[in-house]
GROMACS .gro file of C-alpha atoms in nm:
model
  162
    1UNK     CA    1   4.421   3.393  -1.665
    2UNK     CA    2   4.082   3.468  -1.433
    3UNK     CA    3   3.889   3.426  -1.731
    4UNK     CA    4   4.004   3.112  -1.857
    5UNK     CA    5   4.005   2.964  -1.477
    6UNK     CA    6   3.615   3.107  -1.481
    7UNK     CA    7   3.514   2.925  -1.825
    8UNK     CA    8   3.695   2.574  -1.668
    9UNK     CA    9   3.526   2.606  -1.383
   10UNK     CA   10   3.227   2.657  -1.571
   11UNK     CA   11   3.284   2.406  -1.806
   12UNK     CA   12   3.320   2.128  -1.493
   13UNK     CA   13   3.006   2.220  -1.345
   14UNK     CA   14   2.798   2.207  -1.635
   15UNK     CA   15   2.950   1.844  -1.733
   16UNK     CA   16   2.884   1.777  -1.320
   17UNK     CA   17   2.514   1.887  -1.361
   18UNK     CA   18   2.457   1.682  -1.696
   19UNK     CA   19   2.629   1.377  -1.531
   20UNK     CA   20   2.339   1.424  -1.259
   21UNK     CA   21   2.075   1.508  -1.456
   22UNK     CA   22   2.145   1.189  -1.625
   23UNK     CA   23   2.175   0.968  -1.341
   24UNK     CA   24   1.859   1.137  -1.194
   25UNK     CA   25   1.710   1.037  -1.483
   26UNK     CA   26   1.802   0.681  -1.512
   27UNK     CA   27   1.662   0.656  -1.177
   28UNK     CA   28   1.346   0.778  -1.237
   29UNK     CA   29   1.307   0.529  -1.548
   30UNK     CA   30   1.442   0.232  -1.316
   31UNK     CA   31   1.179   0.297  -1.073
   32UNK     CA   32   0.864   0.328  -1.336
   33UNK     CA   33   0.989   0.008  -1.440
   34UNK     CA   34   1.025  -0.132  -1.118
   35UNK     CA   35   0.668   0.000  -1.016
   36UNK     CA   36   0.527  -0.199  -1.348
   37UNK     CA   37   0.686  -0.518  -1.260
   38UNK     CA   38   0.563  -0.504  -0.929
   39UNK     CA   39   0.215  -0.407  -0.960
   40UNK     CA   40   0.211  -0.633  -1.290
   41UNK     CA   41   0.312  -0.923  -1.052
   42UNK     CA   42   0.101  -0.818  -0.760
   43UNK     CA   43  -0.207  -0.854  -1.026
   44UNK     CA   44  -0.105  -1.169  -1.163
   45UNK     CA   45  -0.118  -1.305  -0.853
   46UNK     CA   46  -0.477  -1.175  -0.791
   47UNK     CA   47  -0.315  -0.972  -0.475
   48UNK     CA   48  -0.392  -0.574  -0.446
   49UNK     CA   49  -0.153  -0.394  -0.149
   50UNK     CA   50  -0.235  -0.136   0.083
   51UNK     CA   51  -0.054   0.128   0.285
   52UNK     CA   52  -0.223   0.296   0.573
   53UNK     CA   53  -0.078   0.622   0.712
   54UNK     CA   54  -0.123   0.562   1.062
   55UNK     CA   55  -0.184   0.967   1.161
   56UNK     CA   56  -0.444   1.046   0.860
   57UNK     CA   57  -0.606   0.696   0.815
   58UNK     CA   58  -0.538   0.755   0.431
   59UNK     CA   59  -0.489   0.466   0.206
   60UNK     CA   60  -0.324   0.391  -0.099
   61UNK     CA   61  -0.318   0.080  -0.303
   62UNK     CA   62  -0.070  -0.092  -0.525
   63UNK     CA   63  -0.258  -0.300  -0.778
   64UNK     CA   64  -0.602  -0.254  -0.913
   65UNK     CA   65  -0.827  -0.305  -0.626
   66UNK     CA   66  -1.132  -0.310  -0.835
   67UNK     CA   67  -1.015  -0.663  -0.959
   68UNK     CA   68  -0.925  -0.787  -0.627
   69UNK     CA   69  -1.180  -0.619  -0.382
   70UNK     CA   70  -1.442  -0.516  -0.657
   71UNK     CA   71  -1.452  -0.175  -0.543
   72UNK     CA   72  -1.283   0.148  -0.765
   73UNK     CA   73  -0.955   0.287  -0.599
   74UNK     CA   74  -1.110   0.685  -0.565
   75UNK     CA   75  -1.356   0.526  -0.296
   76UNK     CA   76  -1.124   0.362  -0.107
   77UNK     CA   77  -0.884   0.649  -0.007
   78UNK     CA   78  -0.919   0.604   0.348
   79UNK     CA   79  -0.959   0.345   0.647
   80UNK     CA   80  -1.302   0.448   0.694
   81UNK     CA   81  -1.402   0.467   0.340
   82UNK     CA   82  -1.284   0.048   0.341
   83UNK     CA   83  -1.456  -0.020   0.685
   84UNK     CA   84  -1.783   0.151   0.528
   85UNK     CA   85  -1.750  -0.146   0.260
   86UNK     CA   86  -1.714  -0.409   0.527
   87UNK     CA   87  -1.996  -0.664   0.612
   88UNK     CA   88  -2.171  -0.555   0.890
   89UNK     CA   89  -2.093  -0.890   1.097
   90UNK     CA   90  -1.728  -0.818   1.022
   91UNK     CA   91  -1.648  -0.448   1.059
   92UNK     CA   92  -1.566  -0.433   1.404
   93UNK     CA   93  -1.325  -0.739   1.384
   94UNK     CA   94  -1.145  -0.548   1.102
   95UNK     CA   95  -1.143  -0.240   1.303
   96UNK     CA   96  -0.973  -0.369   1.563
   97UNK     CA   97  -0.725  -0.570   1.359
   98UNK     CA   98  -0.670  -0.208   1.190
   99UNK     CA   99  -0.604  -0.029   1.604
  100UNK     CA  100  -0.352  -0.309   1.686
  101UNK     CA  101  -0.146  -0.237   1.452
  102UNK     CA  102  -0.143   0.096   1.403
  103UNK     CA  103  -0.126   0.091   1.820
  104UNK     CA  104   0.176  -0.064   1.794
  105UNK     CA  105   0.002  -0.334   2.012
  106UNK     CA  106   0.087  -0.630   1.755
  107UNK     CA  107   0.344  -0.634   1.409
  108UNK     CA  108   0.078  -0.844   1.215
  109UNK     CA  109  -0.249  -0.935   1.140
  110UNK     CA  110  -0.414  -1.179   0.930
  111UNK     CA  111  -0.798  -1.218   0.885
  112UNK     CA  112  -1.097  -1.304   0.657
  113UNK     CA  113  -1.302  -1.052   0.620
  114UNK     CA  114  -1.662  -0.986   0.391
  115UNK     CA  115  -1.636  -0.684   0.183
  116UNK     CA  116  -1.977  -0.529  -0.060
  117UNK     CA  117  -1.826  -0.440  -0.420
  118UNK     CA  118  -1.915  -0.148  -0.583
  119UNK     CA  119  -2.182  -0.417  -0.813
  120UNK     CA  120  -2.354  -0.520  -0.471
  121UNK     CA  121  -2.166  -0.820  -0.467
  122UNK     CA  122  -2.039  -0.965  -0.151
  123UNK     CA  123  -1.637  -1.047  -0.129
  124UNK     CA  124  -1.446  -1.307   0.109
  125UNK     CA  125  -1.171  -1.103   0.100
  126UNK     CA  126  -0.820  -1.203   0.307
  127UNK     CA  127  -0.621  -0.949   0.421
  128UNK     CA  128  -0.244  -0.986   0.592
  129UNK     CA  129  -0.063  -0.629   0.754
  130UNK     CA  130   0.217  -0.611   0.902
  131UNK     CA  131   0.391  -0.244   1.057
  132UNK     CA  132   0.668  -0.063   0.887
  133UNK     CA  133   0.885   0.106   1.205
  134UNK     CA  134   1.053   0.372   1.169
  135UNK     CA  135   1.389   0.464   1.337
  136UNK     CA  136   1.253   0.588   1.619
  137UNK     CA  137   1.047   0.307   1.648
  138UNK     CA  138   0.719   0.481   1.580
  139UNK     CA  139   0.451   0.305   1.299
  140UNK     CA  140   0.564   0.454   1.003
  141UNK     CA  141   0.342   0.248   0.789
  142UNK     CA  142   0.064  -0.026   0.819
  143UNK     CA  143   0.112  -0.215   0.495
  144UNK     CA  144  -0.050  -0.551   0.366
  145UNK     CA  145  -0.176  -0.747   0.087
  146UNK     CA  146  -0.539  -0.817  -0.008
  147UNK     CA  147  -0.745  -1.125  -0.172
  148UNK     CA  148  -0.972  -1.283  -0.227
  149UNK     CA  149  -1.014  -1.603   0.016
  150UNK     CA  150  -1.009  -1.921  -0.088
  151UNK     CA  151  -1.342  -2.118  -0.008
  152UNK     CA  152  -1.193  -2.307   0.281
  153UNK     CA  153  -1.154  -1.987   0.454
  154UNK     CA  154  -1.528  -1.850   0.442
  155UNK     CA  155  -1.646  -1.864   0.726
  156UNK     CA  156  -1.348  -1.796   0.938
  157UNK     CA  157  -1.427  -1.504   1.186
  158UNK     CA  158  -1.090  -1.561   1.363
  159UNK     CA  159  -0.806  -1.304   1.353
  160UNK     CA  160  -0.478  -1.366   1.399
  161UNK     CA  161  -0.184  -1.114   1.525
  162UNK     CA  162   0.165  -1.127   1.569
   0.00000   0.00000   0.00000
């Protein structure tokens, strides 16, 4: 009787760790197809997003930010590596846009911004962030969307914050 109780209890925890092996999997295919969508969208709308670790600095990018910002995604890993790439006349602004938020000192930002591609080329590039907070209400994330401005924006050294 020990033995047969041993090989059902066997047999319901191997069906229990298909069934989850299964729905783990599903899930993983549900979000690679979600992630395509999104960064398929995101690029069809000429858009790249970022999300800034507020401790490290590090950056990473949804979207191919060579199209958008003309610069490749392995030399923008970081805040500094992006502020490097920022016009001279504009670096500080974007700096402190970047220390607000990750300060906690405003939610959102929204500015214009020159950026040098990695062909030389200079970039009106628009960028909007906002703060991701976690339950604790600490910054969890600074998160945005970048591209490129339209003409009636060049020009515009204002910033604005929420």
């Amino acid at each position: 009787f020990e033995a047969q109780l041993y090989v059902a209890a066997a047999a319901v925890m191997s069906l229990l760790m298909a069934a989850l092996g299964a729905s783990q999997e599903r899930a993983l295919k549900e979000s690679a197809d979600w992630r395509a969508r999104y960064e398929m969208a995101i690029t069809a709308n000429h858009n790249v997003m970022f999300e800034l670790e507020p401790r490290s600095h590090a950056l990473a990018w949804g979207g191919d930010p060579r199209a958008v910002v003309g610069i490749d995604r392995g030399a923008l890993t970081s805040l500094d590596q992006l502020l490097a790439r920022a016009h001279n006349e504009d670096r500080e602004r974007l700096h402190l846009a970047f220390d607000a938020l990750v300060a906690g000192a405003t939610t959102a930002a929204s500015l214009v911004f020159r950026a040098i591609g990695d062909d030389g080329r200079t970039r009106f590039l628009e960028i909007s962030a906002g703060t991701v907070v976690d339950f604790d209400d600490e910054i969890h994330r600074v998160t945005g969307l970048v591209r490129e401005a339209p003409p009636s924006r060049h020009g515009d050294d204002t910033a604005a914050f929420a």
